[in-house]
PDB file of C-alpha atoms in Angstrom:
ATOM      1  CA  MET A   1     -69.320 -34.597   3.929  1.00 62.00           C
ATOM      2  CA  LYS A   2     -70.601 -31.808   2.080  1.00 70.00           C
ATOM      3  CA  GLY A   3     -70.329 -29.654   5.498  1.00 70.00           C
ATOM      4  CA  GLU A   4     -66.675 -30.998   6.043  1.00 79.00           C
ATOM      5  CA  ARG A   5     -65.326 -30.382   2.919  1.00 78.00           C
ATOM      6  CA  LYS A   6     -66.593 -26.580   3.338  1.00 80.00           C
ATOM      7  CA  GLU A   7     -65.101 -26.584   6.619  1.00 82.00           C
ATOM      8  CA  LEU A   8     -61.568 -27.934   5.218  1.00 81.00           C
ATOM      9  CA  PHE A   9     -61.567 -24.840   2.924  1.00 83.00           C
ATOM     10  CA  ARG A  10     -63.017 -22.539   4.960  1.00 85.00           C
ATOM     11  CA  GLY A  11     -59.828 -23.495   7.526  1.00 82.00           C
ATOM     12  CA  VAL A  12     -57.459 -23.676   4.359  1.00 84.00           C
ATOM     13  CA  MET A  13     -58.494 -20.274   3.449  1.00 85.00           C
ATOM     14  CA  MET A  14     -58.009 -18.855   7.144  1.00 86.00           C
ATOM     15  CA  ALA A  15     -54.508 -20.218   6.647  1.00 82.00           C
ATOM     16  CA  ILE A  16     -53.732 -18.995   3.343  1.00 83.00           C
ATOM     17  CA  ARG A  17     -54.823 -15.432   4.740  1.00 83.00           C
ATOM     18  CA  ARG A  18     -52.877 -15.717   8.253  1.00 80.00           C
ATOM     19  CA  LEU A  19     -49.777 -16.597   6.685  1.00 72.00           C
ATOM     20  CA  TRP A  20     -50.662 -13.684   4.246  1.00 76.00           C
ATOM     21  CA  SER A  21     -50.979 -11.116   6.495  1.00 77.00           C
ATOM     22  CA  ASP A  22     -48.271 -12.367   9.297  1.00 71.00           C
ATOM     23  CA  ARG A  23     -45.279  -9.813   8.841  1.00 72.00           C
ATOM     24  CA  SER A  24     -42.976 -11.274  12.123  1.00 76.00           C
ATOM     25  CA  GLY A  25     -40.414 -13.101   9.215  1.00 74.00           C
ATOM     26  CA  VAL A  26     -40.104  -9.847   7.255  1.00 77.00           C
ATOM     27  CA  GLY A  27     -36.845  -8.616   9.128  1.00 79.00           C
ATOM     28  CA  GLY A  28     -34.997 -12.092   8.405  1.00 80.00           C
ATOM     29  CA  VAL A  29     -35.751 -11.982   4.704  1.00 82.00           C
ATOM     30  CA  GLU A  30     -34.377  -8.180   4.556  1.00 85.00           C
ATOM     31  CA  PHE A  31     -31.336  -9.104   6.831  1.00 87.00           C
ATOM     32  CA  ALA A  32     -30.568 -12.298   4.187  1.00 88.00           C
ATOM     33  CA  LEU A  33     -30.998 -10.104   1.421  1.00 90.00           C
ATOM     34  CA  ILE A  34     -28.946  -7.416   2.818  1.00 93.00           C
ATOM     35  CA  ALA A  35     -26.048  -9.145   4.599  1.00 92.00           C
ATOM     36  CA  PRO A  36     -23.847 -10.176   2.006  1.00 88.00           C
ATOM     37  CA  LEU A  37     -24.297  -6.400   0.466  1.00 88.00           C
ATOM     38  CA  LEU A  38     -23.133  -5.763   3.894  1.00 90.00           C
ATOM     39  CA  LEU A  39     -20.512  -8.213   4.340  1.00 87.00           C
ATOM     40  CA  MET A  40     -19.057  -7.111   1.216  1.00 83.00           C
ATOM     41  CA  ILE A  41     -18.606  -3.034   2.336  1.00 86.00           C
ATOM     42  CA  TYR A  42     -17.321  -4.145   5.588  1.00 88.00           C
ATOM     43  CA  ILE A  43     -14.377  -6.095   3.657  1.00 83.00           C
ATOM     44  CA  THR A  44     -13.659  -3.316   1.380  1.00 81.00           C
ATOM     45  CA  VAL A  45     -13.449  -1.150   4.164  1.00 86.00           C
ATOM     46  CA  PHE A  46     -11.250  -3.330   5.704  1.00 86.00           C
ATOM     47  CA  GLU A  47      -9.103  -3.951   2.625  1.00 84.00           C
ATOM     48  CA  LEU A  48      -8.850  -0.251   1.913  1.00 84.00           C
ATOM     49  CA  THR A  49      -7.794   0.441   5.428  1.00 89.00           C
ATOM     50  CA  ILE A  50      -4.950  -1.996   5.292  1.00 87.00           C
ATOM     51  CA  GLY A  51      -3.819  -0.961   1.963  1.00 86.00           C
ATOM     52  CA  LEU A  52      -3.543   3.353   3.741  1.00 90.00           C
ATOM     53  CA  SER A  53      -1.846   1.983   6.478  1.00 91.00           C
ATOM     54  CA  ILE A  54       0.799   0.099   4.187  1.00 91.00           C
ATOM     55  CA  SER A  55       0.631   3.038   1.674  1.00 92.00           C
ATOM     56  CA  LYS A  56       1.419   5.264   5.390  1.00 94.00           C
ATOM     57  CA  ARG A  57       4.439   3.016   6.310  1.00 94.00           C
ATOM     58  CA  VAL A  58       6.298   3.113   2.861  1.00 95.00           C
ATOM     59  CA  THR A  59       6.324   6.594   2.989  1.00 95.00           C
ATOM     60  CA  ARG A  60       7.364   6.629   6.111  1.00 95.00           C
ATOM     61  CA  ALA A  61      10.395   4.417   5.434  1.00 95.00           C
ATOM     62  CA  ALA A  62      11.372   6.230   2.458  1.00 96.00           C
ATOM     63  CA  GLY A  63      11.658   9.370   4.351  1.00 95.00           C
ATOM     64  CA  THR A  64      13.301   7.632   7.619  1.00 95.00           C
ATOM     65  CA  ILE A  65      16.021   6.242   4.845  1.00 96.00           C
ATOM     66  CA  ALA A  66      16.302   9.251   3.355  1.00 95.00           C
ATOM     67  CA  ASP A  67      16.793  11.355   6.097  1.00 95.00           C
ATOM     68  CA  LEU A  68      19.729   8.837   7.968  1.00 95.00           C
ATOM     69  CA  VAL A  69      21.734   8.682   5.175  1.00 95.00           C
ATOM     70  CA  THR A  70      21.553  13.001   4.954  1.00 94.00           C
ATOM     71  CA  GLN A  71      22.893  13.025   8.286  1.00 93.00           C
ATOM     72  CA  GLU A  72      26.164  11.536   7.265  1.00 92.00           C
ATOM     73  CA  GLY A  73      28.932  12.864   5.425  1.00 90.00           C
ATOM     74  CA  SER A  74      29.902   9.324   3.762  1.00 92.00           C
ATOM     75  CA  VAL A  75      28.057   6.141   3.665  1.00 94.00           C
ATOM     76  CA  ASN A  76      29.269   2.609   2.563  1.00 93.00           C
ATOM     77  CA  LYS A  77      27.828  -0.863   1.200  1.00 93.00           C
ATOM     78  CA  ALA A  78      27.264  -1.852   5.186  1.00 93.00           C
ATOM     79  CA  PHE A  79      25.846   1.358   6.229  1.00 95.00           C
ATOM     80  CA  LEU A  80      23.233   1.367   3.594  1.00 94.00           C
ATOM     81  CA  GLY A  81      22.382  -2.868   4.301  1.00 93.00           C
ATOM     82  CA  THR A  82      21.584  -1.118   7.786  1.00 94.00           C
ATOM     83  CA  MET A  83      18.746   0.556   6.089  1.00 94.00           C
ATOM     84  CA  ILE A  84      17.033  -3.047   5.028  1.00 92.00           C
ATOM     85  CA  PRO A  85      16.114  -3.662   8.741  1.00 91.00           C
ATOM     86  CA  VAL A  86      15.107  -0.126   9.410  1.00 92.00           C
ATOM     87  CA  ALA A  87      12.339  -0.376   6.554  1.00 92.00           C
ATOM     88  CA  GLN A  88      11.686  -3.810   7.685  1.00 90.00           C
ATOM     89  CA  SER A  89      11.093  -2.429  11.247  1.00 91.00           C
ATOM     90  CA  ILE A  90       8.287  -0.250   9.678  1.00 91.00           C
ATOM     91  CA  PHE A  91       6.466  -2.784   8.834  1.00 86.00           C
ATOM     92  CA  VAL A  92       6.488  -5.022  11.705  1.00 85.00           C
ATOM     93  CA  PRO A  93       3.029  -5.950  12.071  1.00 80.00           C
ATOM     94  CA  TYR A  94       2.310  -6.427   8.835  1.00 76.00           C
ATOM     95  CA  GLY A  95       4.861  -8.527   8.218  1.00 75.00           C
ATOM     96  CA  VAL A  96       5.797  -7.381   4.072  1.00 77.00           C
ATOM     97  CA  PRO A  97       7.736  -9.791   2.940  1.00 78.00           C
ATOM     98  CA  THR A  98      10.190  -8.055   0.780  1.00 85.00           C
ATOM     99  CA  THR A  99      11.292  -4.825   0.451  1.00 89.00           C
ATOM    100  CA  HIS A 100      12.954  -3.239  -2.805  1.00 94.00           C
ATOM    101  CA  ILE A 101      14.747   0.040  -1.853  1.00 95.00           C
ATOM    102  CA  LYS A 102      16.973   2.354  -4.011  1.00 96.00           C
ATOM    103  CA  VAL A 103      19.617   4.679  -2.483  1.00 96.00           C
ATOM    104  CA  THR A 104      21.072   7.614  -5.023  1.00 96.00           C
ATOM    105  CA  GLY A 105      23.258  10.203  -3.973  1.00 95.00           C
ATOM    106  CA  ILE A 106      22.970  13.146  -6.342  1.00 94.00           C
ATOM    107  CA  GLU A 107      24.323  16.136  -7.236  1.00 94.00           C
ATOM    108  CA  VAL A 108      23.056  19.143  -9.017  1.00 92.00           C
ATOM    109  CA  ASP A 109      25.754  20.765 -11.283  1.00 84.00           C
ATOM    110  CA  GLY A 110      24.644  23.788 -12.982  1.00 78.00           C
ATOM    111  CA  ALA A 111      20.891  22.945 -13.790  1.00 75.00           C
ATOM    112  CA  THR A 112      21.632  19.435 -14.733  1.00 85.00           C
ATOM    113  CA  PRO A 113      20.851  17.088 -11.377  1.00 93.00           C
ATOM    114  CA  LYS A 114      23.963  13.580 -11.813  1.00 94.00           C
ATOM    115  CA  VAL A 115      23.756  10.677 -10.327  1.00 94.00           C
ATOM    116  CA  MET A 116      26.633  10.504  -8.159  1.00 95.00           C
ATOM    117  CA  TRP A 117      26.014   6.842  -6.715  1.00 95.00           C
ATOM    118  CA  SER A 118      23.238   4.434  -6.130  1.00 95.00           C
ATOM    119  CA  TRP A 119      22.784   1.471  -4.576  1.00 95.00           C
ATOM    120  CA  ASN A 120      19.912  -1.325  -4.111  1.00 94.00           C
ATOM    121  CA  GLU A 121      19.185  -3.853  -1.591  1.00 92.00           C
ATOM    122  CA  THR A 122      20.726  -6.089  -3.353  1.00 91.00           C
ATOM    123  CA  GLY A 123      23.868  -4.239  -3.442  1.00 87.00           C
ATOM    124  CA  GLY A 124      23.888  -3.149  -7.385  1.00 90.00           C
ATOM    125  CA  LYS A 125      23.366  -0.025  -8.513  1.00 93.00           C
ATOM    126  CA  PRO A 126      19.980   1.092 -10.695  1.00 93.00           C
ATOM    127  CA  TYR A 127      21.413   4.237 -11.726  1.00 92.00           C
ATOM    128  CA  ALA A 128      24.726   4.536 -13.847  1.00 92.00           C
ATOM    129  CA  ALA A 129      26.899   7.176 -12.251  1.00 91.00           C
ATOM    130  CA  GLY A 130      27.324  10.127 -13.833  1.00 89.00           C
ATOM    131  CA  SER A 131      23.513   9.701 -16.012  1.00 91.00           C
ATOM    132  CA  SER A 132      21.125  12.604 -15.539  1.00 91.00           C
ATOM    133  CA  ILE A 133      18.313  12.327 -13.669  1.00 90.00           C
ATOM    134  CA  ASP A 134      14.845  14.519 -12.871  1.00 89.00           C
ATOM    135  CA  VAL A 135      14.593  16.293  -9.280  1.00 90.00           C
ATOM    136  CA  PRO A 136      11.775  18.429  -8.058  1.00 89.00           C
ATOM    137  CA  ALA A 137      12.096  21.904  -9.685  1.00 86.00           C
ATOM    138  CA  ASN A 138      12.639  23.288  -6.380  1.00 87.00           C
ATOM    139  CA  MET A 139      15.656  21.604  -5.271  1.00 86.00           C
ATOM    140  CA  LYS A 140      17.352  22.234  -8.915  1.00 84.00           C
ATOM    141  CA  SER A 141      19.814  24.467  -6.964  1.00 85.00           C
ATOM    142  CA  SER A 142      23.564  24.421  -8.333  1.00 84.00           C
ATOM    143  CA  GLY A 143      25.658  22.670  -5.907  1.00 85.00           C
ATOM    144  CA  ALA A 144      23.103  20.790  -3.894  1.00 89.00           C
ATOM    145  CA  PHE A 145      23.602  17.415  -3.032  1.00 93.00           C
ATOM    146  CA  ILE A 146      20.170  15.221  -2.981  1.00 94.00           C
ATOM    147  CA  VAL A 147      19.421  12.246  -1.383  1.00 95.00           C
ATOM    148  CA  HIS A 148      16.553  10.191  -3.203  1.00 95.00           C
ATOM    149  CA  ALA A 149      15.416   7.431  -1.194  1.00 96.00           C
ATOM    150  CA  GLU A 150      12.655   4.936  -2.751  1.00 96.00           C
ATOM    151  CA  VAL A 151      10.980   2.278  -1.162  1.00 96.00           C
ATOM    152  CA  SER A 152       8.422  -0.400  -2.882  1.00 95.00           C
ATOM    153  CA  VAL A 153       6.850  -3.349  -1.224  1.00 93.00           C
ATOM    154  CA  PRO A 154       4.365  -5.918  -2.661  1.00 90.00           C
ATOM    155  CA  HIS A 155       0.809  -6.263  -1.532  1.00 85.00           C
ATOM    156  CA  GLN A 156      -1.690  -8.728  -2.041  1.00 79.00           C
ATOM    157  CA  LEU A 157      -5.519  -7.674  -1.679  1.00 75.00           C
ATOM    158  CA  LEU A 158      -8.088  -9.654   0.331  1.00 71.00           C
ATOM    159  CA  MET A 159     -10.311 -10.158  -2.431  1.00 65.00           C
ATOM    160  CA  PHE A 160     -13.120 -12.873  -0.933  1.00 58.00           C
ATOM    161  CA  MET A 161     -14.910 -12.046  -4.924  1.00 58.00           C
ATOM    162  CA  PRO A 162     -12.434 -14.004  -7.025  1.00 60.00           C
ATOM    163  CA  GLY A 163     -14.770 -13.496  -9.993  1.00 63.00           C
ATOM    164  CA  LEU A 164     -15.508  -9.595  -9.388  1.00 63.00           C
ATOM    165  CA  ILE A 165     -11.481  -8.164 -10.390  1.00 62.00           C
ATOM    166  CA  PRO A 166      -9.094  -9.852 -12.711  1.00 62.00           C
ATOM    167  CA  SER A 167      -6.393 -11.706 -10.711  1.00 61.00           C
ATOM    168  CA  GLU A 168      -3.791  -9.227 -11.987  1.00 60.00           C
ATOM    169  CA  MET A 169      -5.612  -6.166  -9.771  1.00 64.00           C
ATOM    170  CA  ARG A 170      -5.236  -8.625  -6.905  1.00 71.00           C
ATOM    171  CA  ASP A 171      -1.361  -8.362  -6.448  1.00 78.00           C
ATOM    172  CA  ILE A 172      -0.046  -4.647  -6.492  1.00 83.00           C
ATOM    173  CA  THR A 173       3.310  -2.289  -5.367  1.00 88.00           C
ATOM    174  CA  ILE A 174       3.058   0.006  -3.610  1.00 91.00           C
ATOM    175  CA  SER A 175       5.930   2.629  -3.685  1.00 94.00           C
ATOM    176  CA  ARG A 176       7.132   5.707  -2.649  1.00 94.00           C
ATOM    177  CA  ASP A 177      10.022   8.013  -3.160  1.00 93.00           C
ATOM    178  CA  TYR A 178      12.063  11.088  -1.142  1.00 93.00           C
ATOM    179  CA  TYR A 179      14.117  13.818  -1.867  1.00 94.00           C
ATOM    180  CA  TYR A 180      16.123  15.165   1.103  1.00 93.00           C
ATOM    181  CA  LEU A 181      19.350  17.563   1.114  1.00 92.00           C
ATOM    182  CA  ALA A 182      22.428  16.800   2.426  1.00 91.00           C
ATOM    183  CA  ARG A 183      22.315  18.412   5.937  1.00 88.00           C
ATOM    184  CA  SER A 184      25.721  19.637   5.713  1.00 84.00           C
ATOM    185  CA  GLY A 185      25.124  21.083   2.174  1.00 79.00           C
ATOM    186  CA  GLU A 186      28.010  18.950   1.278  1.00 87.00           C
ATOM    187  CA  ALA A 187      28.779  16.262  -1.290  1.00 90.00           C
ATOM    188  CA  ILE A 188      27.501  12.455   0.615  1.00 92.00           C
ATOM    189  CA  LYS A 189      30.359  10.508  -0.843  1.00 92.00           C
ATOM    190  CA  CYS A 190      30.156   6.838  -1.193  1.00 90.00           C
ATOM    191  CA  ASP A 191      32.056   3.677  -0.729  1.00 85.00           C
ATOM    192  CA  CYS A 192      29.809   1.327  -2.986  1.00 77.00           C
TER     193      CYS A 192
END
């Protein structure tokens, strides 16, 4: 009986030593510890890539709208209304639900830029005619006519760990604007 206990004790001790010296599961444990961090990094990089791509498309949409308007001698509400599908076509793979657009015709009289006309995607006038507006310093030459296009889109961040970031940071608005000089050098009239 005493010999059996001794043999049992020796067997248990050898099993404990083998378990202690066995390193075959270390890789699995390390992966289990690092996998959540790697997943967070992957999703963050994915989200940044989507956000930067949408930001570039917002910039492209604002530039395209300003460029198209400056090619015209006069515009009206119907023409400006076609800028909505133009902007939305730039966001095609991302399916941006709403695109907010403002187009403003600005005349520089002396050194003071003044709003001649303005239009937004709902057909309203975001800026009062005759009001002064700020433009880049290098565009403030007397007699210049400037088209200012503003585009903004809502963007919802993919936050898979909601407790880490406040909810007001999940919904952001990406907006860009462009100033273009009229191509003809003449004021662009608007029937709006």
